Short mmCIF file of C-alpha atoms in Angstrom, two decimals:
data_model
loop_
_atom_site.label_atom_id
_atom_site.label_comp_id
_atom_site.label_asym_id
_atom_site.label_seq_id
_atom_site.Cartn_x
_atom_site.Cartn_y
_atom_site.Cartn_z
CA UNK A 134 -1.68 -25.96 -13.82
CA UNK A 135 -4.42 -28.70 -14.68
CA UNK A 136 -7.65 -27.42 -15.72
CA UNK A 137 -6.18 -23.55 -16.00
CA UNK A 138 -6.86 -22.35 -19.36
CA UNK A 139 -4.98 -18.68 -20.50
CA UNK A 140 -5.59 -15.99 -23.24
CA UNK A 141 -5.55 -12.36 -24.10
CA UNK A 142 -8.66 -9.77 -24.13
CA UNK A 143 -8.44 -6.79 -25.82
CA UNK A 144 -9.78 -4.10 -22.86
CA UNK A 145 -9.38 -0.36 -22.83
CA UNK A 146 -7.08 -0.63 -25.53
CA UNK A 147 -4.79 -2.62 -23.90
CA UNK A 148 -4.21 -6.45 -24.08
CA UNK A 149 -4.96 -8.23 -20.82
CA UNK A 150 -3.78 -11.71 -19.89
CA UNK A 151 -6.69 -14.06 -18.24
CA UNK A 152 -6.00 -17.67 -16.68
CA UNK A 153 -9.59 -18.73 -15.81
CA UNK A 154 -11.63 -22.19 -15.36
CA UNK A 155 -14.94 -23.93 -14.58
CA UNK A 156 -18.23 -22.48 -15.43
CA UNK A 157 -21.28 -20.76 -13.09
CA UNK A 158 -21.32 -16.93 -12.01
CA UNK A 159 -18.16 -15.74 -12.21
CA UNK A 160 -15.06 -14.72 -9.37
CA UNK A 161 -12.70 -12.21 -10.42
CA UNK A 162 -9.35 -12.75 -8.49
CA UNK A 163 -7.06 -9.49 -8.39
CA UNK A 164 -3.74 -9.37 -7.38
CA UNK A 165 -1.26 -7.18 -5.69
CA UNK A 166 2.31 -6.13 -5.76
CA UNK A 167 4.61 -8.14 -7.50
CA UNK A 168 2.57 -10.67 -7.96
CA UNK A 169 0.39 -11.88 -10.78
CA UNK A 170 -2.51 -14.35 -11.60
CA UNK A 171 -0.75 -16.78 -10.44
CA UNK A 172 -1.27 -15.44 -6.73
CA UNK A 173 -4.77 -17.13 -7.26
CA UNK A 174 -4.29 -20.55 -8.96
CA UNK A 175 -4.90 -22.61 -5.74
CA UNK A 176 -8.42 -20.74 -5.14
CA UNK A 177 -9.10 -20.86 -8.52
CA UNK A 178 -9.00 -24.47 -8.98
CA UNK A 179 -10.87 -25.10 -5.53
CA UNK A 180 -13.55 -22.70 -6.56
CA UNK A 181 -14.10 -24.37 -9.96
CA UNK A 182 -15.07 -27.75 -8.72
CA UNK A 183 -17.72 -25.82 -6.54
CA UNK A 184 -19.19 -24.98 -9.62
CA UNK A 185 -18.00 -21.26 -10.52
CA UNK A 186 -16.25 -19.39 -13.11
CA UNK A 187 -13.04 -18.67 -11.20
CA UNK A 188 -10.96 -15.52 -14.14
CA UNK A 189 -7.95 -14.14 -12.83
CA UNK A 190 -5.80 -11.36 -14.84
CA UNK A 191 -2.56 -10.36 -14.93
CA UNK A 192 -3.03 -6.32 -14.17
CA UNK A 193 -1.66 -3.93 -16.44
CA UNK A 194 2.13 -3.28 -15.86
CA UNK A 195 2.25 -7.10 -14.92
CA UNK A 196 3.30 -10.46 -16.52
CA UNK A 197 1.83 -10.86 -19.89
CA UNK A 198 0.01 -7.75 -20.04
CA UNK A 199 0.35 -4.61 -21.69
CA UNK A 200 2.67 -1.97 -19.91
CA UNK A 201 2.32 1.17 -20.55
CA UNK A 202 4.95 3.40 -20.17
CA UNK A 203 3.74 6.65 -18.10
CA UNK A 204 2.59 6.62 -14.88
CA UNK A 205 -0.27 8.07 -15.90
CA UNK A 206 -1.84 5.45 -16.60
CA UNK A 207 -1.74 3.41 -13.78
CA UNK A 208 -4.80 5.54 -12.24
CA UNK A 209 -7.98 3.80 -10.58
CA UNK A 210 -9.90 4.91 -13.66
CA UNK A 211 -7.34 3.02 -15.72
CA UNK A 212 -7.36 -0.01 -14.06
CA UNK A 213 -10.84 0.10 -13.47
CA UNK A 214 -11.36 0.77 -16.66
CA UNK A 215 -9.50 -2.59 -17.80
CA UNK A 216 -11.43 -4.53 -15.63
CA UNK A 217 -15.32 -3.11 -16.59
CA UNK A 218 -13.98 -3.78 -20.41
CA UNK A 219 -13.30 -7.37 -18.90
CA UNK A 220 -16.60 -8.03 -17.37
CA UNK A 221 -18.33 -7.00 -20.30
CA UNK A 222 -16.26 -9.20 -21.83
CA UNK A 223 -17.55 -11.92 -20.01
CA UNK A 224 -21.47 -10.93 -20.40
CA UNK A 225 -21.66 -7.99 -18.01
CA UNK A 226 -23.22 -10.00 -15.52
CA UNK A 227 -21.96 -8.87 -12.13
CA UNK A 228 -19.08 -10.43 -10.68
CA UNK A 229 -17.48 -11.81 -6.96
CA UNK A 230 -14.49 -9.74 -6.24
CA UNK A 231 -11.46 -11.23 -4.62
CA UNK A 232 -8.48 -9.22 -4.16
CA UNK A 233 -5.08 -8.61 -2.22
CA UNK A 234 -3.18 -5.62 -1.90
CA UNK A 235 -3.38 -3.10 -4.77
CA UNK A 236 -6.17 -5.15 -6.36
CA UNK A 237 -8.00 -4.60 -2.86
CA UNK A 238 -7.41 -1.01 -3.25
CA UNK A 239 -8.43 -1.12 -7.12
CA UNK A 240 -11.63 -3.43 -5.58
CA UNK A 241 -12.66 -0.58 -3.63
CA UNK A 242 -12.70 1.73 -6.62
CA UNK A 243 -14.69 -0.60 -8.89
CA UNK A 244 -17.01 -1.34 -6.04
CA UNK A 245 -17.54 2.97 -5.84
CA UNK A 246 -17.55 3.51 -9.50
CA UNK A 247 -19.05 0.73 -10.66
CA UNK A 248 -21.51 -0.97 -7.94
CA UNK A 249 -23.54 -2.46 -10.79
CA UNK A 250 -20.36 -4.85 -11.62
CA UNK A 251 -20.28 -6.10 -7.98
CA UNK A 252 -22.34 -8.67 -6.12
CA UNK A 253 -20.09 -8.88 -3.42
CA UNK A 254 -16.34 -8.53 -2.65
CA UNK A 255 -13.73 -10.00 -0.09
CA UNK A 256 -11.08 -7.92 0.46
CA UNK A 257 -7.68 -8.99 1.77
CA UNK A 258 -5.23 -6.64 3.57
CA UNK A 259 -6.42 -3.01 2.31
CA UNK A 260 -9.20 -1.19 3.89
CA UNK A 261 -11.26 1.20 2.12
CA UNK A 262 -9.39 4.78 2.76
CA UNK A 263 -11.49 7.98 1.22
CA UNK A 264 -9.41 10.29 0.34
CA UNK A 265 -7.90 13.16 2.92
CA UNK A 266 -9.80 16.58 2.25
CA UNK A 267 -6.73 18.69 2.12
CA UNK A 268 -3.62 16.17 1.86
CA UNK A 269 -2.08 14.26 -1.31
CA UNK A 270 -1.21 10.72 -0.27
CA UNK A 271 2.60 10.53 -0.56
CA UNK A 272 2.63 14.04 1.11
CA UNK A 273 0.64 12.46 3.66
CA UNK A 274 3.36 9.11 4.19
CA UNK A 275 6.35 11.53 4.04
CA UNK A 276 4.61 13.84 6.78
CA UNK A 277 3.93 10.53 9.22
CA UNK A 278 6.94 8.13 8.44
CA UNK A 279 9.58 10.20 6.14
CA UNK A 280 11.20 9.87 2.55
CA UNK A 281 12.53 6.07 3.46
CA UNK A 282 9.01 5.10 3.64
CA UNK A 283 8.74 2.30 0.51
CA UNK A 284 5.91 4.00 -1.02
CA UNK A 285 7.90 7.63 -1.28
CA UNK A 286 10.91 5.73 -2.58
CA UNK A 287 9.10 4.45 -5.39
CA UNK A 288 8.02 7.71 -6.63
CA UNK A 289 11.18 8.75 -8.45
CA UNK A 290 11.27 6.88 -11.77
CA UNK A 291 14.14 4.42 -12.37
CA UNK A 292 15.82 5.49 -8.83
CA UNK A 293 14.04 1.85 -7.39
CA UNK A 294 14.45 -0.11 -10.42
CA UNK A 295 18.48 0.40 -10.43
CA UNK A 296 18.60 -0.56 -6.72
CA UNK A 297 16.51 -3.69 -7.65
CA UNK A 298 19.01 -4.56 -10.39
CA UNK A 299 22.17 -4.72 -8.10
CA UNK A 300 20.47 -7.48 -5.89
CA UNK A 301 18.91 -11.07 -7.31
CA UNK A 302 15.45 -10.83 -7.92
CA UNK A 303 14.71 -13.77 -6.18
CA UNK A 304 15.61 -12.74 -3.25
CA UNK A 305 14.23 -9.40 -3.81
CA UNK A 306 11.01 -11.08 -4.54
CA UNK A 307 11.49 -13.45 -1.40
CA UNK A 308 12.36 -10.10 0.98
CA UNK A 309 8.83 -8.37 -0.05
CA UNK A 310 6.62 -11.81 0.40
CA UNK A 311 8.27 -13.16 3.51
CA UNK A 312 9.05 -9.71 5.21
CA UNK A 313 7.56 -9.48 9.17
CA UNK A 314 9.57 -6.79 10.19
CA UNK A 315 7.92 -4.29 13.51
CA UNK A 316 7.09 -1.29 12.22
CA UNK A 317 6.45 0.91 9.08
CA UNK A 318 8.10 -0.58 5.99
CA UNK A 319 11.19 1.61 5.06
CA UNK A 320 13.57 0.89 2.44
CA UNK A 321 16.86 2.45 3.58
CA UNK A 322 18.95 3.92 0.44
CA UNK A 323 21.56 1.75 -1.75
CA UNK A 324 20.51 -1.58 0.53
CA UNK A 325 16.91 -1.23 0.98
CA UNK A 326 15.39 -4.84 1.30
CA UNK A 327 18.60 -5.15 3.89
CA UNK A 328 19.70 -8.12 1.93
CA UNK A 329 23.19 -7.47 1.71
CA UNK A 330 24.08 -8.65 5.14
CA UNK A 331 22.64 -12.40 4.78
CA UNK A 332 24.76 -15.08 4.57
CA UNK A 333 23.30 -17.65 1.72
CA UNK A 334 19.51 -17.44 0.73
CA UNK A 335 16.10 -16.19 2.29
CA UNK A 336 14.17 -19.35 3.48
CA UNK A 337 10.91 -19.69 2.48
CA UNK A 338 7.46 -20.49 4.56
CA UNK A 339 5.34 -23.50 4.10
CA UNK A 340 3.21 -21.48 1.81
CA UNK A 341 5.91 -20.38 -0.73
CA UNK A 342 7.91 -22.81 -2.77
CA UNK A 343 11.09 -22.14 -4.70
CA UNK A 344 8.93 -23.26 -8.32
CA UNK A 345 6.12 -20.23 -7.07
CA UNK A 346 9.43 -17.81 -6.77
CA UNK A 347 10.88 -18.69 -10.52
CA UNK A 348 7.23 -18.61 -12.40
CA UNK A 349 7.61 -14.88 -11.00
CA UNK A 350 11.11 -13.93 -11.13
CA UNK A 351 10.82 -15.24 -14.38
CA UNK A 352 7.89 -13.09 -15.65
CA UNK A 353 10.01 -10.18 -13.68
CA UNK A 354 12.99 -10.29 -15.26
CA UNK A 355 11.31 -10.32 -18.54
CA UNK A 356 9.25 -7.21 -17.59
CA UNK A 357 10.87 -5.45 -14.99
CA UNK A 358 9.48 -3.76 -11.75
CA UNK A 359 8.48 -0.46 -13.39
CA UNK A 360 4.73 -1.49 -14.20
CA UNK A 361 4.17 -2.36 -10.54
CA UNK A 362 5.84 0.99 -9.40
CA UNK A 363 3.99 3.06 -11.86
CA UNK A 364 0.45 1.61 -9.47
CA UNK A 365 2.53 4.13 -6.78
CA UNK A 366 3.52 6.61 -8.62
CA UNK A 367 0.31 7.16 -9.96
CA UNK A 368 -1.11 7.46 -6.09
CA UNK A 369 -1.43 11.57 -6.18
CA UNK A 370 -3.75 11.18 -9.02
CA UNK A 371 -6.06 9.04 -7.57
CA UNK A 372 -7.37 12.44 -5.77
CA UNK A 373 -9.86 14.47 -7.46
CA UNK A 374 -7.22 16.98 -8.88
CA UNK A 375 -8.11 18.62 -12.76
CA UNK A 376 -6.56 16.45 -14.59
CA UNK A 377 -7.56 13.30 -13.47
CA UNK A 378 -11.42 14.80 -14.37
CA UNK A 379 -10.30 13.88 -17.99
CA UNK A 380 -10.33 10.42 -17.28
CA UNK A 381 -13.77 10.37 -15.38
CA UNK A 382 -15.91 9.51 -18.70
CA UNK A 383 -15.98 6.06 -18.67
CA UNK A 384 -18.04 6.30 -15.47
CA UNK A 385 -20.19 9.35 -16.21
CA UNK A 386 -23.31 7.91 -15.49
CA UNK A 387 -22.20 6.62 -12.47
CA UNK A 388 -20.27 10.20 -11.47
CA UNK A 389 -17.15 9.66 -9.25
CA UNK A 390 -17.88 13.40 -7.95
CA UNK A 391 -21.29 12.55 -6.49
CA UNK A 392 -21.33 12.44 -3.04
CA UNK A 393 -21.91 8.35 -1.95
CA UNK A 394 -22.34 6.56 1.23
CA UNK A 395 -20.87 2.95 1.07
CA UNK A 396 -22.19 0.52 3.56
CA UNK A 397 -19.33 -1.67 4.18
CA UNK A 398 -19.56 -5.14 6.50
CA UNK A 399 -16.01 -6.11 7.98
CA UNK A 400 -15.13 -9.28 9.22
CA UNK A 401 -11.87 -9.24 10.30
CA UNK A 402 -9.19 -12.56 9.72
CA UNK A 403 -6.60 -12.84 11.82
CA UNK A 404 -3.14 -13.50 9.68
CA UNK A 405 -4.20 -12.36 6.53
#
């Protein structure tokens, strides 16, 4: 797009794609799942001409980023880790957070870990959720909606990605952006975005155009859906569990075990 400039940072040794333009104090843009950057190429080019430095990366596991392979590292400190290496990057001046979906929930954990990074942060769809005292997350879903609930059926590796394969991405794609069904999202075994009993293609909103749904399939198809599942399967190690202690250095002056208070200002927008 006009005025959208891209290239690769090395961060926590992995290499990050960043479309970004315009100058002034910066707006990191975050993205959710399947998305990428490109989620944010609209604000960013409206926020430019108002005079700020509008960055927005691909997320690990996503478009022309690094994946890693293991789930285990798809953690918050992972991903938060990626994105402290990229405002240093920048200068280390704190940023404006923007962010949908799993970057909302990764916003919350740079905004807890890392408060110095943050001057202030808008948060789309995702609430902040402390963790449960006593429960593991997907133990939590399975307890409250059951094992067809889409976040339990994307913990078994490969088991998603094969059911993705036998339908067009596109439409896959479409069925996850475009989806208003009541109710909690399950994803019923061998059909489950339902899209086997449509008759021709999904139609699209207003706000989604058939060029948006090809920059992604494309990016998709070269990459696969595994480095946006691995962001779920990684969900029991958010908690504070042994192992994940190992990965708590980055941030050990600013100790994720110390009790915090976070005062948090809501304003809720209807539709988003």
């Amino acid at each position: 797009m006009d005025g959208i400039e891209h290239r690769t940072v090395r961060v926590n040794g992995i290499n990050m794609h960043v479309a970004e333009q315009g100058e002034g104090p910066t707006i990191l843009f975050l993205h959710g799942f399947p998305e990428l950057w490109y989620t944010w190429r609209h604000q960013i080019q409206a926020l430019s001409a108002q005079g700020y430095h509008c960055i927005a990366p691909d997320l690990r596991g996503y478009g022309d980023t690094d994946t890693p392979p293991s789930s285990t590292s798809y953690t918050c400190f992972h991903v938060v880790g990626d994105l402290v290496a990229l405002i240093d990057s920048l200068g280390g001046e704190p940023v404006y957070l923007v962010a949908h979906d799993w970057g909302a929930m990764i916003g919350w954990y740079l905004c807890m870990f890392r408060p110095d990074k943050v001057r202030a942060y808008a948060c789309m769809s995702v609430p902040y959720r402390p963790r449960h005292p006593k429960m593991k997350p997907i133990e939590t879903m399975k307890m409250f909606f059951g094992e067809d609930y889409y976040m339990c059926r994307f913990q078994e590796v490969g088991v998603m990605e094969d059911e993705i394969k036998s339908f067009e991405t596109a439409e896959v794609l479409k069925k996850i952006l475009t989806d208003r069904t009541p109710g909690p999202p399950c994803l019923p075994k061998g059909d489950p975005f339902r899209l086997k009993a449509l008759n021709g293609p999904l139609p699209l909103p207003s706000w989604l155009s058939e060029d948006d749904i090809k920059y992604n399939v494309d990016k998709l198809n070269e990459k696969g859906f595994t480095g946006g599942l691995n962001y779920y399967r990684a969900l029991d190690l958010f908690s504070w569990s042994k192992a994940s202690l190992m990965i708590i250095r980055p941030f050990s002056h600013y100790s994720a075990l110390t009790p915090k208070k976070m005062n948090i200002f809501l304003t809720t927008i209807n539709g988003i």
